[in-house]
Structure formats: structure tokens, C-alpha cells
Coordinates of C-alpha atoms in Angstrom, one line a residue:
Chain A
X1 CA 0.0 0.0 0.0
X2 CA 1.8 3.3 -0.8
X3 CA 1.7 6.6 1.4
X4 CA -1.4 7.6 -0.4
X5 CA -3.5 4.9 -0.3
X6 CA -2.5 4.5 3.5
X7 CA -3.8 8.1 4.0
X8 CA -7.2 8.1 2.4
X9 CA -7.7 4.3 4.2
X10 CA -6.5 6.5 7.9
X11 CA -9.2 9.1 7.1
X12 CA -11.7 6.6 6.3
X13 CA -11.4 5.0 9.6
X14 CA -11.1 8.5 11.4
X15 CA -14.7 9.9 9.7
X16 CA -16.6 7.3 9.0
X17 CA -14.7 4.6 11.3
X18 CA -14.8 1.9 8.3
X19 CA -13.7 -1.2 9.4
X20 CA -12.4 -2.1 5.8
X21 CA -9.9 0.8 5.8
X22 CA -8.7 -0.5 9.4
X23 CA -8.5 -3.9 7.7
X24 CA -6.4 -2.1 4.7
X25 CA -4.3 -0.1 7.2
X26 CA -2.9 -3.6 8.8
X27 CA -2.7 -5.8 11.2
X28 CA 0.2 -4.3 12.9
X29 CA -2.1 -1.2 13.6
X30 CA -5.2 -2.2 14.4
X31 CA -4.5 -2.3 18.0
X32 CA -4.3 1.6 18.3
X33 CA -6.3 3.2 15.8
X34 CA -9.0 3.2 18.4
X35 CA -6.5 6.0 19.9
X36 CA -6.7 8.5 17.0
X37 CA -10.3 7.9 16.1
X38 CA -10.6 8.9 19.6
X39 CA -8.5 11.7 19.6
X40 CA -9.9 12.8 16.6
X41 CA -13.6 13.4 17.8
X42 CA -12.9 14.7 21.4
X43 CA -10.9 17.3 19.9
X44 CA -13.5 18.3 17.3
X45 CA -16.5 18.0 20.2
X46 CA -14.1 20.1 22.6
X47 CA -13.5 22.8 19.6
X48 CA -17.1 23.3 18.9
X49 CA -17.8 23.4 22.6
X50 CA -14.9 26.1 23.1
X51 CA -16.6 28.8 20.4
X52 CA -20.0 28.0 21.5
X53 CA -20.1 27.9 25.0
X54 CA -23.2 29.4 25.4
X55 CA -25.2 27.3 22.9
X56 CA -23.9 24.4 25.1
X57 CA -25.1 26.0 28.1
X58 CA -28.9 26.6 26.2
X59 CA -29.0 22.8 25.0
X60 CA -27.4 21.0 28.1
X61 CA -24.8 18.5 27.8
X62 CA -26.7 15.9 26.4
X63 CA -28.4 18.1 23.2
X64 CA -24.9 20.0 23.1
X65 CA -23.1 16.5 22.0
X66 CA -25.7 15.0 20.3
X67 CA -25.6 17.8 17.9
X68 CA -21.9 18.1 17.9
X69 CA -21.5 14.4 16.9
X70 CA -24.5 14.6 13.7
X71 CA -22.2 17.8 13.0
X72 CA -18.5 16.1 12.8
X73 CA -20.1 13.4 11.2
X74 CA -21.4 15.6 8.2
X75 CA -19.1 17.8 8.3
X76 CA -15.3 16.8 8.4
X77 CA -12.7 19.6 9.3
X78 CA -10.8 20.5 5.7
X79 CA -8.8 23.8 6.8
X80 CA -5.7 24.2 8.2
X81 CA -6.7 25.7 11.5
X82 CA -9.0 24.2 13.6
X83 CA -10.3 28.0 14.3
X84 CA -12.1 27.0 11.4
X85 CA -13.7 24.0 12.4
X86 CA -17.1 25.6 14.4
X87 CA -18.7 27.6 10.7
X88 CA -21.3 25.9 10.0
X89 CA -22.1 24.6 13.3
X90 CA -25.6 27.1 13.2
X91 CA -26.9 25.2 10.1
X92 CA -26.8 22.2 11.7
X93 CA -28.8 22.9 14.5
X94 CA -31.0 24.9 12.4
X95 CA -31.5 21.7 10.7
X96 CA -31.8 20.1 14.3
X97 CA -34.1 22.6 15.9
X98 CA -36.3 23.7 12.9
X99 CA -38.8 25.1 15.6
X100 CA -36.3 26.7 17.4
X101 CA -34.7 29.4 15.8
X102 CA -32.7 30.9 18.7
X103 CA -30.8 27.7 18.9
X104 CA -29.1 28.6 15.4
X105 CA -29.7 32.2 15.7
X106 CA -27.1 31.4 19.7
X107 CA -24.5 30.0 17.7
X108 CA -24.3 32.1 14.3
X109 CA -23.9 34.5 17.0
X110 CA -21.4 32.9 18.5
X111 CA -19.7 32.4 15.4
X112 CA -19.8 36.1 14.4
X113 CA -18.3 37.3 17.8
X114 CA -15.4 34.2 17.7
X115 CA -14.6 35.4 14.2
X116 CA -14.7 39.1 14.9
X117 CA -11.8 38.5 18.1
X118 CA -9.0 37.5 15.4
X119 CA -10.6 39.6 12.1
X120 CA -7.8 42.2 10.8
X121 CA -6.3 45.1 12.9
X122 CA -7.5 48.7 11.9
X123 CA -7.6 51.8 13.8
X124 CA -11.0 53.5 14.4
X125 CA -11.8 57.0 13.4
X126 CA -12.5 59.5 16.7
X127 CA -14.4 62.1 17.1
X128 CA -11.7 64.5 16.7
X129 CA -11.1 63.2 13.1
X130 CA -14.6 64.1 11.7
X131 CA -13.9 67.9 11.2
X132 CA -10.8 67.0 8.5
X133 CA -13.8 65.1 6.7
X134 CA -15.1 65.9 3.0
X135 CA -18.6 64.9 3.8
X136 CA -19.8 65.6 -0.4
X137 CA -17.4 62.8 -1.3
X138 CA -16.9 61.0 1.6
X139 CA -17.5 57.3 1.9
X140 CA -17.5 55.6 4.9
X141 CA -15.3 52.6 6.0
X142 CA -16.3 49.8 8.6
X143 CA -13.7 48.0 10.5
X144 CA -13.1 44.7 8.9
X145 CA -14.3 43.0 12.2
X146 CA -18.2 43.8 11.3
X147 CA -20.6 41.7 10.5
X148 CA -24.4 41.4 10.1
X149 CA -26.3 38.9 11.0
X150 CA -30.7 38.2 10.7
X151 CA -31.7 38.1 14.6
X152 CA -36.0 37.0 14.3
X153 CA -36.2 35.4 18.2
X154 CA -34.0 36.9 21.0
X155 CA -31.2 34.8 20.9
X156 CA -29.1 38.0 21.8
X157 CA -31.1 38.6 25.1
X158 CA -30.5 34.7 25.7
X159 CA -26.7 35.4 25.2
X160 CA -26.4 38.4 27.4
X161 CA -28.1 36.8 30.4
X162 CA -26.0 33.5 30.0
X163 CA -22.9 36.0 29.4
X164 CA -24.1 37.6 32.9
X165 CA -24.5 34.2 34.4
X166 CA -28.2 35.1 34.4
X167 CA -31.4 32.5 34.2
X168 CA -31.9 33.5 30.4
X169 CA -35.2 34.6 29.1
X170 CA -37.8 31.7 27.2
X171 CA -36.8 31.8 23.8
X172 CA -39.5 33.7 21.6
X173 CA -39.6 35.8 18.3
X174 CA -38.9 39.3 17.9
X175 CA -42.3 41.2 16.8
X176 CA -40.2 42.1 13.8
X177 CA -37.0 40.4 12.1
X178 CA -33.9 43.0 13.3
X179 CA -30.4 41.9 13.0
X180 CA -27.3 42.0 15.0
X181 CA -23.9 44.0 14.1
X182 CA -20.7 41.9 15.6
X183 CA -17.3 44.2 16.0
X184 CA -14.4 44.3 17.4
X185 CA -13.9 47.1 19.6
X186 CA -10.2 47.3 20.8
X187 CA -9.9 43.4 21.6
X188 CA -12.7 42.8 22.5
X189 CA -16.0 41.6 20.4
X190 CA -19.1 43.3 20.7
X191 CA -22.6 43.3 18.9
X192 CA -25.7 45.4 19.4
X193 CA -29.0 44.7 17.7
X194 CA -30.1 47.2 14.8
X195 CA -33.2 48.2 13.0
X196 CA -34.2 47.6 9.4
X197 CA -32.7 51.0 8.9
X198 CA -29.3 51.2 10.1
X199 CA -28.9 47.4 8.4
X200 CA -29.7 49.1 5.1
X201 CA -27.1 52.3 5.9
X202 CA -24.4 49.6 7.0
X203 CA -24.6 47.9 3.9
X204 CA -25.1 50.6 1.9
X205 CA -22.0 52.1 3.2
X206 CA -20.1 48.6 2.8
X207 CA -21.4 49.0 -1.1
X208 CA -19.3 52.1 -1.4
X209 CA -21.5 54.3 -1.3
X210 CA -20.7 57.9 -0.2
X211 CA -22.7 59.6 2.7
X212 CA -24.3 62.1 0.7
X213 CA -26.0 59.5 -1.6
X214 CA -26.9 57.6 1.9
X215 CA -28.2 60.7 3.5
X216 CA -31.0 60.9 0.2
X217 CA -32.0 57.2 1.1
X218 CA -33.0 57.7 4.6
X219 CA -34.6 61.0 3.5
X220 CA -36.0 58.8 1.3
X221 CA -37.2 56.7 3.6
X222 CA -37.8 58.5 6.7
X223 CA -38.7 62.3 5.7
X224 CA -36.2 64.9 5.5
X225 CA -36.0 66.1 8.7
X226 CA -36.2 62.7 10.9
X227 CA -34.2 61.2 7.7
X228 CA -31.0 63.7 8.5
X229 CA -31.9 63.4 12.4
X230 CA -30.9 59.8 12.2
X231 CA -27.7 59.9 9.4
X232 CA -26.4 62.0 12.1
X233 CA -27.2 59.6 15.1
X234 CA -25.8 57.0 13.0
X235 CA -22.7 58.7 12.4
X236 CA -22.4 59.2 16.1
X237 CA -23.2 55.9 17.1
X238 CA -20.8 54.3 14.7
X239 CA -17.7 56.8 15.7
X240 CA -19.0 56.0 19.5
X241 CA -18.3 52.1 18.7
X242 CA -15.4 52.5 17.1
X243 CA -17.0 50.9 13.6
X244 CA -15.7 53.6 11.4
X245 CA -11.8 53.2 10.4
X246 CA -11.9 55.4 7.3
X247 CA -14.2 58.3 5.5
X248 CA -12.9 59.5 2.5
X249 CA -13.4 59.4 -1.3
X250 CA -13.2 56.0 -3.1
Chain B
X1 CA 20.8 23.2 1.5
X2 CA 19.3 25.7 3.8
X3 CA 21.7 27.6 6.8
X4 CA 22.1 25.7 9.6
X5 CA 20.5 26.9 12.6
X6 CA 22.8 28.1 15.9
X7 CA 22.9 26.4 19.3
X8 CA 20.8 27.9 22.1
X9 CA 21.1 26.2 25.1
X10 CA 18.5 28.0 27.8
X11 CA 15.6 26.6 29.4
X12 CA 12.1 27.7 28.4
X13 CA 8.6 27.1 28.9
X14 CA 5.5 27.2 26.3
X15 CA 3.4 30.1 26.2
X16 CA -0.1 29.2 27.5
X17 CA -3.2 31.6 27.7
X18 CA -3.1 30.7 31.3
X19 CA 0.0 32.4 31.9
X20 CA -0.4 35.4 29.2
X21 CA -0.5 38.2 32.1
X22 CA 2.8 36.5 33.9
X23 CA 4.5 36.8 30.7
X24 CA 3.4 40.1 30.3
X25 CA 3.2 41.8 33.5
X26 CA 6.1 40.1 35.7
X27 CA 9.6 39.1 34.8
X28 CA 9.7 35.1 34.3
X29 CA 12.6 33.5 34.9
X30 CA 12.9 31.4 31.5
X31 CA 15.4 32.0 28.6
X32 CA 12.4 31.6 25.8
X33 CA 9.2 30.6 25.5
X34 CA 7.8 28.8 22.9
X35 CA 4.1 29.4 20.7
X36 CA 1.8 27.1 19.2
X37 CA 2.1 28.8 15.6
X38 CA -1.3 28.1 14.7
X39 CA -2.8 30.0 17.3
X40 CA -0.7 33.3 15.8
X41 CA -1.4 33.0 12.2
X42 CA -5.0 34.9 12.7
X43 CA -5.5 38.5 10.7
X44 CA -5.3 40.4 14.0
X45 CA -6.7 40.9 17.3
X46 CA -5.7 40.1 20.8
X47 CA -3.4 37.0 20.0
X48 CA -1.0 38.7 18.0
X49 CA -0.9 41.8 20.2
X50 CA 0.1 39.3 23.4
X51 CA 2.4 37.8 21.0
X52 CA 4.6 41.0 19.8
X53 CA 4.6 42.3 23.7
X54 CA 5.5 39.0 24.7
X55 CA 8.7 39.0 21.8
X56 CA 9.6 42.1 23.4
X57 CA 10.6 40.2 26.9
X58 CA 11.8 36.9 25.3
X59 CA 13.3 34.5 22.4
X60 CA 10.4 32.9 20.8
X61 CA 10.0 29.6 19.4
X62 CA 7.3 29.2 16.6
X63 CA 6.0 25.4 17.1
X64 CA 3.6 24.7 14.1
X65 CA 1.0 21.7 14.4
X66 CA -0.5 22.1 11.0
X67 CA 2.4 22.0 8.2
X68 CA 1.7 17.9 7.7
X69 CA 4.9 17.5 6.4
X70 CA 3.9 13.5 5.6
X71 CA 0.7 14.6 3.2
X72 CA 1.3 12.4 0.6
X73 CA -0.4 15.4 -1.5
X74 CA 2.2 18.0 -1.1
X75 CA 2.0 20.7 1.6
X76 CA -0.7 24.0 1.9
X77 CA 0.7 26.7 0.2
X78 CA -1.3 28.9 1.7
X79 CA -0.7 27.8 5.0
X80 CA 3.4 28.0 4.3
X81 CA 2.8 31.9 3.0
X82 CA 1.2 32.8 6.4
X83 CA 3.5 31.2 8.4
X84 CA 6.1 33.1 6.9
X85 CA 4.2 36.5 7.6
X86 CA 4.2 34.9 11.3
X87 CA 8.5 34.2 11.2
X88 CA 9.0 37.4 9.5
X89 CA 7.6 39.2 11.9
X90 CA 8.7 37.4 15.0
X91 CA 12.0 36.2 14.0
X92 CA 11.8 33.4 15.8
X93 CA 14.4 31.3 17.8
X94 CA 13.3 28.4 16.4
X95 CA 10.1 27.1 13.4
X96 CA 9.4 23.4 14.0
X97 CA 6.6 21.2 13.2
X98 CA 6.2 17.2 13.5
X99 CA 7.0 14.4 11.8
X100 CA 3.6 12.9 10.9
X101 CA 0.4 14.5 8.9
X102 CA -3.0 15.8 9.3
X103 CA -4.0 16.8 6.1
X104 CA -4.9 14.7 2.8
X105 CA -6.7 15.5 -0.1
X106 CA -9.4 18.5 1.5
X107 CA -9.7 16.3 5.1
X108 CA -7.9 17.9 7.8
X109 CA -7.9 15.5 10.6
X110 CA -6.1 18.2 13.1
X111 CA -4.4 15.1 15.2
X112 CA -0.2 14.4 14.3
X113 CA -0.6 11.4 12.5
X114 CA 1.6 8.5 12.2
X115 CA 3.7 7.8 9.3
X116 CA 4.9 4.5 8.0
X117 CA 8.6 4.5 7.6
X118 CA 9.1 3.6 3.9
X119 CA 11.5 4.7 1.2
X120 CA 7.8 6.8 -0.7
X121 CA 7.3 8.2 2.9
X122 CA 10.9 9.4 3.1
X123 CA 10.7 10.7 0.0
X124 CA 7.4 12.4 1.1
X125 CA 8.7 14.0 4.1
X126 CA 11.6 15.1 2.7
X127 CA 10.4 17.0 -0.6
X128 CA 7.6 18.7 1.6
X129 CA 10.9 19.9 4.0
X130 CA 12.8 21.3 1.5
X131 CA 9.6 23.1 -0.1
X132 CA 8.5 24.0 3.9
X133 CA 12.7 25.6 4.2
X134 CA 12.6 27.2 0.2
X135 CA 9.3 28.9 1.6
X136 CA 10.0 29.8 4.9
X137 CA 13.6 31.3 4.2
X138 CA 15.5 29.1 6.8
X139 CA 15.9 25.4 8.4
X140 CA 12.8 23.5 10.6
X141 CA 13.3 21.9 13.8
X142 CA 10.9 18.7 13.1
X143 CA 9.9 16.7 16.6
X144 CA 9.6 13.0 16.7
X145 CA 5.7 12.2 17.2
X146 CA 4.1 10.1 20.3
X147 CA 2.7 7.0 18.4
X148 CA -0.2 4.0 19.4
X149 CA 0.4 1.9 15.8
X150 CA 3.2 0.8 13.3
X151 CA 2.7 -0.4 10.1
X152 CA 3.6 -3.6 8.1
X153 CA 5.0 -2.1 5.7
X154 CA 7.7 -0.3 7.4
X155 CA 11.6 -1.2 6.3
X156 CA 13.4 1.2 9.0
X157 CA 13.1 2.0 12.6
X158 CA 11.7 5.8 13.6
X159 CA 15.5 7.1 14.5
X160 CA 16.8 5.4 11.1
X161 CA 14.2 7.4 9.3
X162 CA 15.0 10.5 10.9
X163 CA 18.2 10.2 10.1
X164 CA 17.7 10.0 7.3
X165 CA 15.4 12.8 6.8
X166 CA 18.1 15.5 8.3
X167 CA 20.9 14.1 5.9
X168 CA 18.3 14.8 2.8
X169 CA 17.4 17.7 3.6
X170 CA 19.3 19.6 6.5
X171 CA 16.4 20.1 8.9
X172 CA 17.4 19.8 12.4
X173 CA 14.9 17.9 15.2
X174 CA 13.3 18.8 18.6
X175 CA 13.5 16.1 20.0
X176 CA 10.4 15.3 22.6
X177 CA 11.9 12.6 25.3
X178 CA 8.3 11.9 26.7
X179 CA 7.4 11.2 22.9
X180 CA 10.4 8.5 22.8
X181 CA 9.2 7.2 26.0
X182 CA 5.8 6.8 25.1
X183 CA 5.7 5.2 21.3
X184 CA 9.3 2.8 22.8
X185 CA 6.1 2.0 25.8
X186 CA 3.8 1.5 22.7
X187 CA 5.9 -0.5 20.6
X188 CA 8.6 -2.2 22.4
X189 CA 11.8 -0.7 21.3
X190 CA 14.7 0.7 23.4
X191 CA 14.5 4.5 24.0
X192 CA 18.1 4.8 24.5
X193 CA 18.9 2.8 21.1
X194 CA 16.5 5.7 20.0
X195 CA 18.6 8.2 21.2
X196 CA 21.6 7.3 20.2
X197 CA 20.4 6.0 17.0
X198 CA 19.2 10.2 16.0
X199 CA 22.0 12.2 14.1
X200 CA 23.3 14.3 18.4
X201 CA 24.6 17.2 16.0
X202 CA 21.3 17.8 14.5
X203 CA 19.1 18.5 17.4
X204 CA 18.3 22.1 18.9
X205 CA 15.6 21.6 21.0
X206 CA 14.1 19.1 23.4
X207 CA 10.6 19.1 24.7
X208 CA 9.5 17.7 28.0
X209 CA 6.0 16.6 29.0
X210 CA 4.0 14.0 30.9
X211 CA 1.5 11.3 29.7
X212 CA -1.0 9.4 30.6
X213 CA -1.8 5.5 30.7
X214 CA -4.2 4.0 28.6
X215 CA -5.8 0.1 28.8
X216 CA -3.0 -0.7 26.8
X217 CA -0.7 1.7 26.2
X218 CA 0.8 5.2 27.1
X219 CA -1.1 8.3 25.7
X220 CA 0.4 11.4 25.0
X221 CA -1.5 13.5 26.7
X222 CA 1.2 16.2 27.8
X223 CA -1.0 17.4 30.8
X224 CA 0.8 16.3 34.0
X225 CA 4.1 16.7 35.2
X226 CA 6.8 15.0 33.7
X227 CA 7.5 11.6 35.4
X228 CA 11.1 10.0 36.7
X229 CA 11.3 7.5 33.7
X230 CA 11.4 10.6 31.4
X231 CA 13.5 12.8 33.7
X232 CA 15.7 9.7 33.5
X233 CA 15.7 9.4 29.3
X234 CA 16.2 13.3 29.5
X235 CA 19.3 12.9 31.9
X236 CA 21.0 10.4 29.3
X237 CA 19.8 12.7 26.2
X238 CA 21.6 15.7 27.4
X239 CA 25.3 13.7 28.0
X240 CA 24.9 12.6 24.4
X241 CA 23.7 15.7 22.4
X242 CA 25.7 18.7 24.9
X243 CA 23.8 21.7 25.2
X244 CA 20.5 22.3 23.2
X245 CA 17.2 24.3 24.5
X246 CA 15.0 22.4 26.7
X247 CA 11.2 23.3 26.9
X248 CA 8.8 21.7 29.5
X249 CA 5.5 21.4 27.3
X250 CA 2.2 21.3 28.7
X251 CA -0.7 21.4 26.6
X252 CA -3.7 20.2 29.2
X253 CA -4.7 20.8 32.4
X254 CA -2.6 23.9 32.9
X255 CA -1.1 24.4 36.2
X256 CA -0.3 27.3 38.1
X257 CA 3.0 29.2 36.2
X258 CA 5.0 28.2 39.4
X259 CA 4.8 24.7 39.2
X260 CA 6.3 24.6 35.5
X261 CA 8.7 26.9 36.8
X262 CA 9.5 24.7 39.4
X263 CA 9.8 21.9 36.6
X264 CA 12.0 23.6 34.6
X265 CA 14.5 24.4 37.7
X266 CA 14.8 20.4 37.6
X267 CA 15.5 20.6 34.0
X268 CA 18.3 23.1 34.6
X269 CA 19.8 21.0 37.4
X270 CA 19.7 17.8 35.6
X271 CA 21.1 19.8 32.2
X272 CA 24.0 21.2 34.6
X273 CA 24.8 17.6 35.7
X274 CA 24.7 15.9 32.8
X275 CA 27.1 18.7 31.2
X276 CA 29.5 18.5 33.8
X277 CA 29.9 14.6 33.4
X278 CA 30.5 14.9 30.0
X279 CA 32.9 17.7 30.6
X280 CA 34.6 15.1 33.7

């Protein structure tokens, strides 16, 4: 059997625990390949319990690892990091909790704020920076740390109280679909829920386009007055977060 | 054939999130400390702040888990580019990675896998070092693995291979003594033939670690204190190879900083008095 063959046959065993690849494998092995078909699915239960702690702590143990195991057994780990390993992790239990949406809704959460702690470095804008700022041309840049994510139950109340060490909330649906924004702010990731609104000037922003053109939509959409009332509260609110790291032309 | 790499001979200890704010915040008594790589190679945030401050104090070792240098389909390219980002910036001590594989064709089993010891699998290994030094600008340190199997079809012992695999391609080895302990445990061979079967002039660094026992044989679980058999393998290990760095590694169950430090005061002692019997 040459290296590769050896390989695929060791993988076989490790995912789908074949007792023909074992066979292939050899004699001389058999006796610990238990070991790193072991090894193999502690470490990928034990990642997917490290990034979502708090989904673990919603299910329990028992839900926790029977959802873990249907996961590692659809989904084997292909990247080189194992920081990789937990995406996807919220469509499986989407698939496993179709009637409970804050199950998923907990760990794309999750997700969002694990990948947000190691997203790229970049310096936010301050206060003090907005006066050098050609608001006609200027378009504004998020940190790469954001994200946006669909929030329709209150999955985000569920994680604060578990954050807080809190008895969570019961799980119910928002009275409208909002979504969550997920940052980095300094080291540390955050998130906030947001309106229909402030989604649409986030990713009209992240589309490039300049301030002046997003100022017309929410005029657009919410009247002059109230429309520049709230470009103006969103400016602040994003400076206050820290979600701004550039405003300038394209 | 890339540069060899220089002696260091201090005592060091690997860098665990446990211990970030000792590292940071208090003088520790070691002469490096030594990284997981992996754990480094993100896009920003936190981990690589901790990690420049904590290059600021201290020699740094950059210990990879991911390179799979015995894929029989090549290694990551991707995966070599960012690690070089990593050494570039760092400028490490030492870039070393084991001798066994993970990854094959899209599966990425994230476990050091064992290798059968072949004339294909040292011709594996040793095309996927010289590609892993042409990339990375500079010679690997690659650590003998912990093992539960062998294979029929190996034609050479683990020590043979290796020696063979640093006169190919110049790498040097870290050498982990628990890891001899545990696979000679495993497999029945003698750890001492191990040791002085491995090429003395190539090794730079030498990890230390404890392990666990299993129904029927020694796990490598590197999450207790190292015990006396390996403190005794270690003892006969530094007469032969003279001074290199030695590391105690714990990966699991992560004690207070004192206790490795205590640990590693052993290390130094036996070191000392293995040196001074050569020297005699």
C-alpha cells in the first residue's frame, strides 16, 4: 500500500470509522487506531464546545453532544486551523431545531463574535477626526471586524443573560425580524441589535456608497427632517463604537 | 541546502493563555518561551498583540501543528505563505513542526498522525521539508511524534528514518523525550537505542512533557508533570547531544506558572549535571 492509499484508508477510519480501511491499514495497527479515532472526535467536540459555550449551556450536555457528533459526522474539518472547524455549526442545529430558531440564531452568534476576536487590525476614526472630513465625497469605511447577521427570536437577550451568568429569558420571536452587528472594539468583540434602517445604511456604506447619496436614502425613507436626524445619530453611534476606520473618497 | 540553525542552550517554557498576564506583566525566569504557531497566524486581534509584547521580553520559538509535512499530497501553500508573515515578523528562535500528517486531499484531521517508515514516505517528508525551508527562508526543527500503531509495511526504525530525513534535507529535530518514551512504551523498542540511533549534532531543542496510561498503552497526553522514567531518558539525552534548548511542554490541564517553573528548575539541574559529566 503506498503513502497515499495508507492516507485516504486512515481518514476513512477517522470519519466514517470503516472497518475495511482499518483492515487495509494492517494488522500491525489495528490495535491503536481506536486512539486516534478517539482523539480525533474529542478534539472536534471540545473545539465546537470552546466557540460556542453558550449554545452548550442553552441545550445541556446531552443536546450539546448530540448535535456536535451529527455535526462532525457531516461535516469533516478540511482547513488548516482548527479555528475553522465551528462555521457551520448554526446550520446544523437549524436543521436540528427547525422550531427553534434561537438555537441557530445562539450559535451564528457565537460564530460572528469568535470570528470578529481575530478579524484584521485597523484603527477607528474618533471624534476629533470628523472635522478633516469631505462629507460631499466621503465614503465611509467599517472596521473589517463587522458583520451582520438576521436576529428573528431573541437569541441575543439569551446570550447576554447567559454571558451575565443570568437564568436566560424563554426563547420567543422578535415582533419584527432585526439583525445583529458583531465588531471588534479594541480586543474585545461586541454586537448590538439594529433596525431595518441602520442594516440598510451599514450595507449601503459597505457598497461604497458615499454619505451624501446615503443621506438621500433615509430622507428617502424617513422624511427629510427625521431622515437627516438619524444619518447623524448613526454617524455618532458608529464613531462611539469605534465601527468607522476610514471616511474618504473612493 | 538551507543555513544551519545556531545552538541555544537556555531553558524555556510554552506560552499558554493561562500564563499570558505573567508573561506580560512580571519578569519570568525562563530563557524563551515557545508558541503554538497556529494560534498566531489569525488576521489580528488580541493573540498577536500578546504575542509581539510577549517578543519584546523573550526569544520565541514558533511550534507549528498544522504544516503535515507527511501529506502524501504536497503541503498547503497557503498555509506555508502565512506562516512566513508569522516568522518574518517574530524572527523566531526556532520554526518546527512534527514528523507525521494531518491533512490529505481536503480532510484535515487536526491530530499528528503517524507515518509508516518507507523509502515513498521518506521521500514524502523530505520534498515537503525542502519546499517547507525554500518557503520559509530558513531550516525546521521537526519533533519526533508520540505513536499507538506501526505499520507492516515499514523497512526502518523511527530514529533510522530520521536520520535519514536530516541528511536529505538539512532540517534539524526537537527532540520530545516523553514522545520517545511513550511510542518505545507502545511499541517495544529501546529509547536509549532511539537516542543514540538520531544524528546528536542535529538537534536544537528538546521538549518535556508527561503522559497518561491508557488500557493498553501510554497516551500522550502532555497534561501532568513529567514523570522520573522521562526525567531519566532526559538525563542520558543531554550527556549525548551537549547543550540544546529544553522546553517543559504542557498542553492540558494547565497548572499554576509556578509549578512549570519549578519543573523547569529540575530541567536546569539535571542539564548542569549531565554537562559537567560529559565535561569530567
Amino acid at each position: 500500500m503506498n503513502l497515499a492509499a495508507l492516507q485516504r484508508d486512515f481518514r476513512g477510519w477517522l470519519v466514517e470509522g470503516s472497518d475495511d480501511a482499518a483492515s487495509r491499514i494492517g494488522a500491525a495497527a489495528r490495535p491503536g487506531l481506536a486512539v486516534y479515532q478517539n482523539n480525533y472526535r474529542t478534539q472536534l467536540v471540545a473545539c465546537l464546545a470552546e466557540t460556542y459555550g453558550h449554545t452548550h449551556a442553552w441545550l445541556g450536555d446531552d443536546a450539546f453532544l448530540a448535535a456536535a457528533i451529527t455535526h462532525i459526522d457531516a461535516s469533516p474539518p478540511h482547513a488548516w486551523t482548527l479555528d475553522a472547524y465551528p462555521e457551520g455549526f448554526a446550520v446544523t442545529l437549524a436543521g436540528l431545531y427547525p422550531d427553534d430558531g434561537e438555537v441557530a440564531e445562539l450559535a451564528a452568534l457565537e460564530w460572528a463574535l469568535s470570528r470578529a476576536f481575530t478579524a484584521p487590525d485597523a484603527a477607528p476614526m474618533t471624534p476629533g477626526d470628523l472635522a478633516a472630513v469631505d462629507w460631499d465625497t466621503a465614503i465611509i469605511r467599517f472596521t473589517p471586524s463587522l458583520d451582520i447577521i438576521p436576529a428573528a427570536t431573541n437569541a441575543a437577550a439569551i446570550w447576554s443573560a447567559l454571558a451575565a451568568g443570568e437564568t436566560p429569558s424563554t426563547a420567543e420571536r422578535l415582533p419584527e425580524p432585526a439583525a445583529l452587528v458583531v465588531w471588534r472594539q479594541d480586543f474585545a468583540p461586541s454586537f448590538r441589535t439594529i433596525d431595518a434602517v441602520e442594516e440598510q445604511a451599514i450595507i449601503r456604506c459597505a457598497a461604497r456608497q458615499d454619505f451624501t447619496a446615503l443621506c438621500g436614502s433615509l430622507i428617502e425613507t424617513l422624511g427629510e427632517s427625521a431622515g437627516i436626524d438619524r444619518a447623524a445619530a448613526l454617524l455618532g453611534q458608529w464613531i462611539g463604537d469605534g465601527l468607522i476606520v476610514g471616511a474618504g473618497p473612493d | 541546502m538551507t543555513a544551519s540553525v545556531p545552538t541555544f542552550s537556555g531553558y524555556g517554557l510554552g506560552l499558554r493563555k493561562e500564563h499570558y498576564r505573567d508573561f506580560l506583566e512580571t519578569d519570568v525566569a525562563v530563557d524563551f518561551v515557545e508558541v503554538i504557531s497556529e494560534n498566531f497566524m489569525v488576521d489580528g486581534g488580541r493573540p498577536r498583540d500578546i504575542l509581539r509584547r510577549v517578543r519584546e521580553r523573550h526569544p520565541v520559538a514558533l511550534h507549528g501543528v498544522s504544516m503535515s509535512i507527511g501529506s502524501a499530497d504536497s503541503l498547503d501553500r497557503a498555509y506555508l505563505a502565512r506562516l512566513r508573515v508569522l516568522v518574518d515578523e517574530i524572527e523566531p528562535l526556532f520554526v518546527s513542526d512534527h514528523l507525521s500528517w494531518s491533512r490529505f486531499e481536503g480532510f484535515n484531521s487536526h491530530d499528528l498522525l503517524p507515518l509508516p517508515y518507507t523509502p515513498e514516505a521518506l521521500d514524502v517528508v523530505c520534498a515537503n521539508i525542502d519546499l517547507a525551508q525554500d518557503v520559509l527562508g530558513r531550516a525546521m526543527l521537526v519533533e519526533n511524534p508520540s505513536s499507538y500503531v506501526t505499520f507492516d509495511g515499514s523497512t526502518m526504525s523511527e530514529w533510522a528514518f530520521i536520520d535519514a530525513m536530516c541528511q536529505r534535507t538539512g532540517c534539524h529535530l526537537l527532540l520530545d523525550v516523553n514522545n520517545i518514551h511513550v511510542s518505545a512504551a507502545n511499541h517495544g523498542f529501546d529509547p536509549i537505542a532511539y537516542l543514540d540511533g538520531v544524528p546528536a549534532d542535529r538537534v536544537r531543542q528538546i521538549h518535556l512533557a508527561g503522559h497518561s496510561e491508557g488500557v493498553d498503552m501510554l497516551i500522550d497526553t502532555h497534561d501532568r508533570p513529567v514523570p522520573p522514567p522521562v526525567w531519566t531518558l532526559y538525563e542520558h539525552a543531554m550527556a549525548r547531544l551537549g547543550p540544546v534548548a529544553t522546553m517543559i511542554e504542557r498542553d492540558d490541564a494547565i497548572p499554576p506558572l509556578a509549578d512549570l517553573l519549578d519543573e523547569l528548575a529540575t530541567a536546569r539541574v539535571l542539564g548542569a549535571v549531565s554537562q559537567r559529566q560529559v565535561a569530567a
